[in-house]
Coordinates of C-alpha atoms and ligand atoms in Angstrom, one line a residue:
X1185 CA -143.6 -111.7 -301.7
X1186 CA -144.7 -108.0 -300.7
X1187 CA -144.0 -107.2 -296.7
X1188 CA -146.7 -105.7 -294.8
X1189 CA -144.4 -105.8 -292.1
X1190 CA -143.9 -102.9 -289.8
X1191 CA -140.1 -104.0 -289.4
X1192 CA -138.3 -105.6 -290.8
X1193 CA -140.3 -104.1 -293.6
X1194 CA -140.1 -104.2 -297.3
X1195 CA -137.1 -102.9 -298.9
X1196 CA -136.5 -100.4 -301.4
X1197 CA -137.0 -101.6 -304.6
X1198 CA -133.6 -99.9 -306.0
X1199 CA -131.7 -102.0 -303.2
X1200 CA -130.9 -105.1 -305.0
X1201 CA -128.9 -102.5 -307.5
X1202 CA -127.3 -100.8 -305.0
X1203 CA -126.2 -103.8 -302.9
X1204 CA -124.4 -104.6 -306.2
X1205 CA -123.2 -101.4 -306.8
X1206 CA -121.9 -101.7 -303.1
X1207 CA -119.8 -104.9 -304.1
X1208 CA -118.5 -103.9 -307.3
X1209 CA -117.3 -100.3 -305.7
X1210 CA -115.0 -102.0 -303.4
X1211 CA -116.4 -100.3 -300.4
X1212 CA -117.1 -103.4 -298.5
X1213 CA -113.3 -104.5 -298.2
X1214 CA -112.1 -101.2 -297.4
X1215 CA -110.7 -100.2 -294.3
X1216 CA -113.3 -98.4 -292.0
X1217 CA -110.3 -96.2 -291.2
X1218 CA -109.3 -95.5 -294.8
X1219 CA -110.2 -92.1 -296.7
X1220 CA -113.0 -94.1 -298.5
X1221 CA -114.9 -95.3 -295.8
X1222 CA -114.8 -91.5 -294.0
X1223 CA -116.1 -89.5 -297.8
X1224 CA -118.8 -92.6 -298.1
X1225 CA -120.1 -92.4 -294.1
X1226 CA -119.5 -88.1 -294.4
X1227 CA -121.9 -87.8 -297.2
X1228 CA -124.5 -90.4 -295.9
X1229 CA -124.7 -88.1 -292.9
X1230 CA -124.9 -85.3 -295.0
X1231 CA -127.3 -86.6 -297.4
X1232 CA -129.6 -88.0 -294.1
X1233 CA -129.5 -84.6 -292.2
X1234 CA -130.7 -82.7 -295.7
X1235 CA -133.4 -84.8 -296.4
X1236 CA -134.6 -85.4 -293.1
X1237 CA -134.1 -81.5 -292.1
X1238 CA -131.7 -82.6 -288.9
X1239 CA -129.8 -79.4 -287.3
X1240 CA -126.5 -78.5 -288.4
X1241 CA -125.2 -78.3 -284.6
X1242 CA -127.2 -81.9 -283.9
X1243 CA -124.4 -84.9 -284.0
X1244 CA -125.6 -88.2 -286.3
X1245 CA -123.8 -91.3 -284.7
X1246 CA -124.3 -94.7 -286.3
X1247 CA -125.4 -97.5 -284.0
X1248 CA -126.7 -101.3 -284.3
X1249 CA -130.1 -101.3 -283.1
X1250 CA -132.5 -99.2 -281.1
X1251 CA -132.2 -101.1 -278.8
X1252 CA -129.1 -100.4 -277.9
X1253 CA -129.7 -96.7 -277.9
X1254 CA -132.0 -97.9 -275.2
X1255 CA -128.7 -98.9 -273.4
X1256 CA -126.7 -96.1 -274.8
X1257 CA -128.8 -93.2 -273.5
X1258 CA -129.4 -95.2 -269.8
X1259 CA -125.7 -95.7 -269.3
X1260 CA -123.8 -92.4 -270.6
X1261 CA -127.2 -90.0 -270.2
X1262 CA -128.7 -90.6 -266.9
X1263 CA -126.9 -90.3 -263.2
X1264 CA -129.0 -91.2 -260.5
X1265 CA -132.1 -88.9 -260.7
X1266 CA -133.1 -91.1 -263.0
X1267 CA -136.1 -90.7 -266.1
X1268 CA -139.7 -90.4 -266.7
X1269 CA -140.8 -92.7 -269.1
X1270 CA -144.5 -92.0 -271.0
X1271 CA -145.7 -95.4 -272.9
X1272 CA -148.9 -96.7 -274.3
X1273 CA -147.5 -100.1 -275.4
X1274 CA -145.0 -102.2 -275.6
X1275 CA -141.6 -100.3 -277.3
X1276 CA -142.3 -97.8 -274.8
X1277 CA -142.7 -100.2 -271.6
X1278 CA -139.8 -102.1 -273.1
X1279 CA -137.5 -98.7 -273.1
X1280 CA -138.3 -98.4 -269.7
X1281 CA -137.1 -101.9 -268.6
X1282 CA -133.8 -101.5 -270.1
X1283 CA -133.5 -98.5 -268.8
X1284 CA -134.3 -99.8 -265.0
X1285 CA -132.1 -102.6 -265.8
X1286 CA -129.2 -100.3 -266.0
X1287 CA -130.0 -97.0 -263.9
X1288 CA -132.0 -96.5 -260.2
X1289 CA -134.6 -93.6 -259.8
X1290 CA -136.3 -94.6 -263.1
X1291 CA -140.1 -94.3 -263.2
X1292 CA -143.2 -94.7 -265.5
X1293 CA -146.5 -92.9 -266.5
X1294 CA -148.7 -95.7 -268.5
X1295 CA -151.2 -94.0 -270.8
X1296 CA -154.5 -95.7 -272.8
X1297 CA -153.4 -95.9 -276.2
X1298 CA -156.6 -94.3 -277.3
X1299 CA -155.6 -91.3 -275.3
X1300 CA -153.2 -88.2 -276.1
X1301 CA -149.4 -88.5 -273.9
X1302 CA -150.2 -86.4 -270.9
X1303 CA -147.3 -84.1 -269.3
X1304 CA -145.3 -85.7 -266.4
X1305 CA -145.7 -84.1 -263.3
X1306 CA -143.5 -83.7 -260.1
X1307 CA -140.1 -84.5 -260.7
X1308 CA -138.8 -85.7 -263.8
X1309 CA -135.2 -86.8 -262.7
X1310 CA -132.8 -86.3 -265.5
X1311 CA -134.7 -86.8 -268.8
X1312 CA -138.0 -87.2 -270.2
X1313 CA -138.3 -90.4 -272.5
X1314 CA -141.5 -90.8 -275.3
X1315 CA -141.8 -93.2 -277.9
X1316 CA -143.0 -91.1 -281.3
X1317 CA -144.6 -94.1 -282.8
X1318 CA -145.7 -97.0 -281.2
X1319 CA -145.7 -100.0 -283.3
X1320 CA -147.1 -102.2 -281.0
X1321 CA -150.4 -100.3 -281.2
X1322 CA -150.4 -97.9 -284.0
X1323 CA -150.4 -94.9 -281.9
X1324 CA -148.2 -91.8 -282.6
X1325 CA -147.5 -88.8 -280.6
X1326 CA -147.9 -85.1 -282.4
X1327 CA -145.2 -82.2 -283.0
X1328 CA -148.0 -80.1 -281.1
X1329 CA -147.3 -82.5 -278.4
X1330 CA -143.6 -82.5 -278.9
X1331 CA -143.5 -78.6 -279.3
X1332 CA -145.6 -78.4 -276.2
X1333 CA -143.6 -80.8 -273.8
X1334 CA -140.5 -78.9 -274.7
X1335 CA -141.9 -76.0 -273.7
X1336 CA -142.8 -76.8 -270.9
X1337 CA -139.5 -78.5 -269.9
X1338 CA -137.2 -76.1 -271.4
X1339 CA -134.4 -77.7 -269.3
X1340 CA -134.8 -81.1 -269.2
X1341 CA -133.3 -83.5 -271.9
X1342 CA -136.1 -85.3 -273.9
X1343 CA -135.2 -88.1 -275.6
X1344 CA -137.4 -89.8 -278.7
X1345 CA -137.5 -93.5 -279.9
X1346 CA -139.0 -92.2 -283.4
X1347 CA -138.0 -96.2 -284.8
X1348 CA -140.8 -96.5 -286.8
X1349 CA -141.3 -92.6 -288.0
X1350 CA -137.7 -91.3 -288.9
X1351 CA -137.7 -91.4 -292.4
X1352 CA -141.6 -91.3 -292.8
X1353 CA -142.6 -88.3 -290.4
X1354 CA -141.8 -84.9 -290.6
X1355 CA -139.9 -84.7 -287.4
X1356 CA -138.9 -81.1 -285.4
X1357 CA -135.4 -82.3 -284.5
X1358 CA -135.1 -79.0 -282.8
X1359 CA -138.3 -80.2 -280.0
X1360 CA -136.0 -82.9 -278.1
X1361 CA -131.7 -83.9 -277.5
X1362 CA -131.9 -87.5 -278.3
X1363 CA -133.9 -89.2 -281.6
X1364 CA -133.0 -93.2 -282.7
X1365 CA -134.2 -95.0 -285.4
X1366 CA -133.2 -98.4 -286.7
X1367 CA -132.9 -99.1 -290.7
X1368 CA -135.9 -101.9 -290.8
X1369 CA -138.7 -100.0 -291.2
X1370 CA -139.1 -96.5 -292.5
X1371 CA -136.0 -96.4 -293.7
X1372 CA -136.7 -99.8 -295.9
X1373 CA -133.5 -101.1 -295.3
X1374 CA -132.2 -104.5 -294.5
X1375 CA -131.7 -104.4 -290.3
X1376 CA -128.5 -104.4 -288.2
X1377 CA -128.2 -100.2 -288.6
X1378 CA -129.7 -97.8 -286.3
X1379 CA -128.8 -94.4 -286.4
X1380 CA -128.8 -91.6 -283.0
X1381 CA -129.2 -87.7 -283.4
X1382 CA -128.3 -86.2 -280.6
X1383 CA -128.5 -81.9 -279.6
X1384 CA -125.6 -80.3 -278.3
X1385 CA -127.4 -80.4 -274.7
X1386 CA -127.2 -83.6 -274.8
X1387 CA -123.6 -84.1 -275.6
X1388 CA -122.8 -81.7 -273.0
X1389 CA -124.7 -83.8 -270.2
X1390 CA -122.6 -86.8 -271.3
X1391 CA -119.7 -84.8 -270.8
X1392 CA -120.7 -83.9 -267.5
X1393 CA -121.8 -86.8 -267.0
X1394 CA -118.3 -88.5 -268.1
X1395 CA -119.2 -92.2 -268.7
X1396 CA -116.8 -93.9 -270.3
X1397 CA -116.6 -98.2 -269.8
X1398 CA -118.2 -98.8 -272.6
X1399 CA -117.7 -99.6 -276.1
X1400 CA -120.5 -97.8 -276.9
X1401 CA -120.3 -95.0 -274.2
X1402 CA -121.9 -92.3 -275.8
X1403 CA -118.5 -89.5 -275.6
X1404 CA -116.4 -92.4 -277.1
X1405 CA -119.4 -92.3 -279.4
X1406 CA -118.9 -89.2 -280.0
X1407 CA -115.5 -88.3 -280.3
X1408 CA -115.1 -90.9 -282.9
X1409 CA -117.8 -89.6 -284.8
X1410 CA -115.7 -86.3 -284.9
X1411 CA -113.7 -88.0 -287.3
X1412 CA -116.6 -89.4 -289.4
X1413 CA -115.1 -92.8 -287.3
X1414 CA -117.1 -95.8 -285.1
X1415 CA -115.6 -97.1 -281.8
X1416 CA -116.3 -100.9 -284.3
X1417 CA -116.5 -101.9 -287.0
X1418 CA -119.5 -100.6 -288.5
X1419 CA -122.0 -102.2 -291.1
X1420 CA -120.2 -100.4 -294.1
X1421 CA -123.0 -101.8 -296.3
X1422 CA -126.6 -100.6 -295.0
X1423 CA -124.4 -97.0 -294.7
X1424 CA -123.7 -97.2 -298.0
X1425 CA -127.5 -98.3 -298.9
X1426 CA -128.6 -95.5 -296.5
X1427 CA -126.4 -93.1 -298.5
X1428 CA -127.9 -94.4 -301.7
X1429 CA -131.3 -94.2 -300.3
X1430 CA -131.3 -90.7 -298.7
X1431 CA -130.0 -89.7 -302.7
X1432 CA -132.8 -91.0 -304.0
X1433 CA -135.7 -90.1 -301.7
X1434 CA -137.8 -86.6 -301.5
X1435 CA -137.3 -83.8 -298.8
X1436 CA -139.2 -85.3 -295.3
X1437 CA -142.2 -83.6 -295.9
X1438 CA -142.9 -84.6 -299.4
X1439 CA -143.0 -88.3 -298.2
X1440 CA -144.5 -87.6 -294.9
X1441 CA -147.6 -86.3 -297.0
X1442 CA -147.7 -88.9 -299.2
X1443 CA -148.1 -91.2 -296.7
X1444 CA -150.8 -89.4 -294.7
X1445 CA -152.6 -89.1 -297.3
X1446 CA -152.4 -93.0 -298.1
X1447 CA -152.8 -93.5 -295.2
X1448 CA -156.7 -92.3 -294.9
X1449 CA -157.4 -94.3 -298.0
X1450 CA -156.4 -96.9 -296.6
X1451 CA -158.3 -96.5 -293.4
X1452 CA -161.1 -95.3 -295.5
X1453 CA -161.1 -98.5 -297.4
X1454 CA -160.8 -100.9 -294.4
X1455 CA -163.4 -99.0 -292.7
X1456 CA -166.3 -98.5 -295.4
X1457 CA -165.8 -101.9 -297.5
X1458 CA -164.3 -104.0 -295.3
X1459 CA -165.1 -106.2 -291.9
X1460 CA -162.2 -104.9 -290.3
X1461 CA -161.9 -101.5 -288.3
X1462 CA -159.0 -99.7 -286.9
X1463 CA -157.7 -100.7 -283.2
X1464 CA -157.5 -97.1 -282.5
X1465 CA -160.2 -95.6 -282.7
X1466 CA -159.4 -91.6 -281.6
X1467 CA -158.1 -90.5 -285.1
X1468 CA -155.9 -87.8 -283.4
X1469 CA -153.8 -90.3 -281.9
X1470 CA -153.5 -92.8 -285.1
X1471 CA -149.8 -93.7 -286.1
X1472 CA -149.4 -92.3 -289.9
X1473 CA -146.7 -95.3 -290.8
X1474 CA -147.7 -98.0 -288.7
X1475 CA -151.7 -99.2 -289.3
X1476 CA -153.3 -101.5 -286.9
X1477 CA -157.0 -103.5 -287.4
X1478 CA -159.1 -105.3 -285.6
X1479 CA -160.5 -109.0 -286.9
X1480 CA -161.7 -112.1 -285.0
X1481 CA -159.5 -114.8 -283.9
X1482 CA -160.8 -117.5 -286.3
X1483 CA -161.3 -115.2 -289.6
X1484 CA -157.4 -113.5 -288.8
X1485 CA -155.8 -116.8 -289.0
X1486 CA -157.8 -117.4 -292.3
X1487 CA -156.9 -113.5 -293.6
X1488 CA -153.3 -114.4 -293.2
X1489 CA -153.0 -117.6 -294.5
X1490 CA -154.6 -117.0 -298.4
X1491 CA -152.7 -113.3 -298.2
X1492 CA -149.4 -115.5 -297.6
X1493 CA -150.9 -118.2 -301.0
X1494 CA -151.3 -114.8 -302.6
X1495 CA -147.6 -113.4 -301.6
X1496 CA -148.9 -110.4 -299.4
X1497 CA -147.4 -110.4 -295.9
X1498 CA -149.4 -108.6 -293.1
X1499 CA -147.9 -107.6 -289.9
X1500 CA -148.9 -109.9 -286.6
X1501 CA -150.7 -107.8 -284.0
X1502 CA -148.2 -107.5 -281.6
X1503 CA -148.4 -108.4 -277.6
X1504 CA -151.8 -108.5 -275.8
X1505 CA -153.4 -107.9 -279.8
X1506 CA -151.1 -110.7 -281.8
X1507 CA -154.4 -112.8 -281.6
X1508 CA -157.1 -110.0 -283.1
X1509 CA -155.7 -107.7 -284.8
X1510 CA -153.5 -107.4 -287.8
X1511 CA -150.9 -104.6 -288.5
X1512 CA -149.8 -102.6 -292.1
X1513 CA -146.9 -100.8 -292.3
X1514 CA -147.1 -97.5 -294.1
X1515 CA -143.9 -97.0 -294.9
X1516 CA -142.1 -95.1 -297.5
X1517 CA -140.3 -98.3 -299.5
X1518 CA -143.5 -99.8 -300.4
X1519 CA -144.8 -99.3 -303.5
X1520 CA -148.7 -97.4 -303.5
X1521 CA -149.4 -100.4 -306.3
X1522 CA -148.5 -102.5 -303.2
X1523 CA -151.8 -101.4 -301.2
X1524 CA -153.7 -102.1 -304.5
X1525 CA -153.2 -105.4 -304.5
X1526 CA -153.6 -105.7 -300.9
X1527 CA -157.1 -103.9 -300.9
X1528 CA -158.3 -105.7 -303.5
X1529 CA -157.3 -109.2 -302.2
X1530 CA -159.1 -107.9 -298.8
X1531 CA -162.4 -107.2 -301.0
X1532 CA -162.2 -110.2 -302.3
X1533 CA -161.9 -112.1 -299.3
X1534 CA -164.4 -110.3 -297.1
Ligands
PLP1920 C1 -138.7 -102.0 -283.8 C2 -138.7 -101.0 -282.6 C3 -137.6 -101.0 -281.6 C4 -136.5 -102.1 -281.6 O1 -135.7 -101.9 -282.7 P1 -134.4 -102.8 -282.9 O2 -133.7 -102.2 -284.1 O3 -134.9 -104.2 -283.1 O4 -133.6 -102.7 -281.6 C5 -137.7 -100.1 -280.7 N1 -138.7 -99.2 -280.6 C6 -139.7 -99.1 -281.5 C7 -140.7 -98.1 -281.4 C8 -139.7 -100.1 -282.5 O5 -140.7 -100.0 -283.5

């Protein structure tokens, strides 16, 4: 079966031989105090921060799941002034629920996916929240924008859900304090990793901030991560498959290319020889990993099912689009040969 998924996604093809090589190295029964666990996690960091061009002075902290960055960043990040949260869809109106789950003063600007972000106005509390890539809706957020918002709020922390870019867009780390990703999709790893980079700013506001009841308090976090250490017990294997990965893998903006540029033959295709067109229509705006399309209720359900006889899994639309759309991840792991066969069951079938 090839995944079409945007998350979790396809894997790596290599990662059957590494989760082998994982075994038979011993690694997985070692101590994650021991010397070998610390030179193993040290030089996945360092492997991760070359290839994906993350500052020197930016921390790397491994996590469990965006979602609890989400957490992380509402309870050791944010006082009582509270955030600005900018969405389009639903990862970025989900952020914001957790986040008024767990602070006060938090607020929301809603945006029409076929629209560029706007800039907040007024007051913007303690941090400015965006979501890079929206899988929901295949929408993604520019480094103009990025550059631009920083800019203009050269003192206010910005933090970045980038789940479903890290890995497959050339991100400017430098443009805001606080970037997560989990391991399931451009990373093409199996999921139960996510991994937070956070600025020095941003450390210091947690000190100042000094929030510590939590296992996963972001200076506990931190200090730990000092030592190349996690608070828990952390899943020694998709670091170790990370590692492996981020060895194998070109610089960011080799693979970031490559997919844009597969990305508009895939469009193209869809678009010129197919029935189905892209959700978004306002190019500018379209997500470069995450591909959404439009196709009626009764055809989708037929679409899906002879892909599945065929082993090709497409994405669900997600939310108010699961019933008339259909979504394609873009994503580094899968193979271009993948999207052959994919285009060329789609032309037979429409
Ligand atoms: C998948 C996704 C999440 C949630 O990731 P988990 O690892 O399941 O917590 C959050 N934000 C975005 C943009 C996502 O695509």
């Amino acid at each position: 079966m090839i995944s079409f998924y945007p998350g979790p996604s396809q894997l790596y093809p290599q990662i059957r031989d590494f989760m082998l090589e994982a075994v038979d190295s011993g690694i997985l029964s070692v101590n994650h105090r021991s010397d070998a666990y610390i030179s193993m996690a040290g030089a996945t960091i360092a492997s991760m921060k070359r290839v994906l061009r993350i500052p020197d002075e930016y921390q790397v902290y491994f996590v469990s799941s965006a979602t609890e960055c989400w957490e992380i960043i509402a309870q050791s990040l944010i006082l009582d002034k509270g955030s600005v949260h900018l969405y389009n869809g639903a990862f970025g109106r989900k952020w914001y629920e957790y986040t008024a789950r767990l602070s006060k003063n938090c607020r929301f600007i809603a945006f029409d996916p076929e629209e560029e972000a706007p800039f907040p106005e007024g007051d913007l509390g303690e941090m400015v929240c965006v979501t890079h890539n929206e899988t929901s809706n295949a929408t993604q957020l520019s480094m103009e924008y990025a550059r631009a918002l920083r800019k203009r709020y050269p003192d206010t922390l910005i933090a970045v859900d980038a789940t479903s870019s890290m890995a497959g867009c050339d991100l400017d780390f430098e443009q805001a304090d606080i970037w997560f990703a989990s391991a399931q999709k451009c990373f093409g790893l199996p999921a139960g990793l996510a991994v937070m980079v956070c600025s020095p700013r941003a450390i210091e506001r947690a000190k100042a901030i000094g929030e510590e009841k939590h296992y996963n308090s972001l200076l506990f976090i931190d200090s730990m991560a000092r030592k190349t250490q996690t608070a828990h017990t952390p899943n020694v294997l998709n670091i170790f498959l990370l590692g492996k990965i981020m060895e194998i893998v070109p610089e960011i903006h080799v693979t970031a290319e490559r997919l844009r540029s597969r990305k508009r033959r895939i469009n193209d295709f869809f678009e010129n020889q197919t029935p189905f067109s892209s959700l978004i229509k306002n190019r500018a705006v379209q997500s470069d990993t995450v591909l959404c399309f439009n196709a009626d209720k009764v055809q989708l359900k037929e679409l899906k099912k002879k892909a599945a006889s065929q082993g090709l899994l497409l994405g669900n639309g997600y939310g108010p689009w699961a019933d008339n759309s259909f979504r394609i991840a873009n994503f580094p792991a899968i193979q271009d040969q993948d999207y052959d066969k994919l285009t060329r069951f789609i032309k037979n079938f429409s």
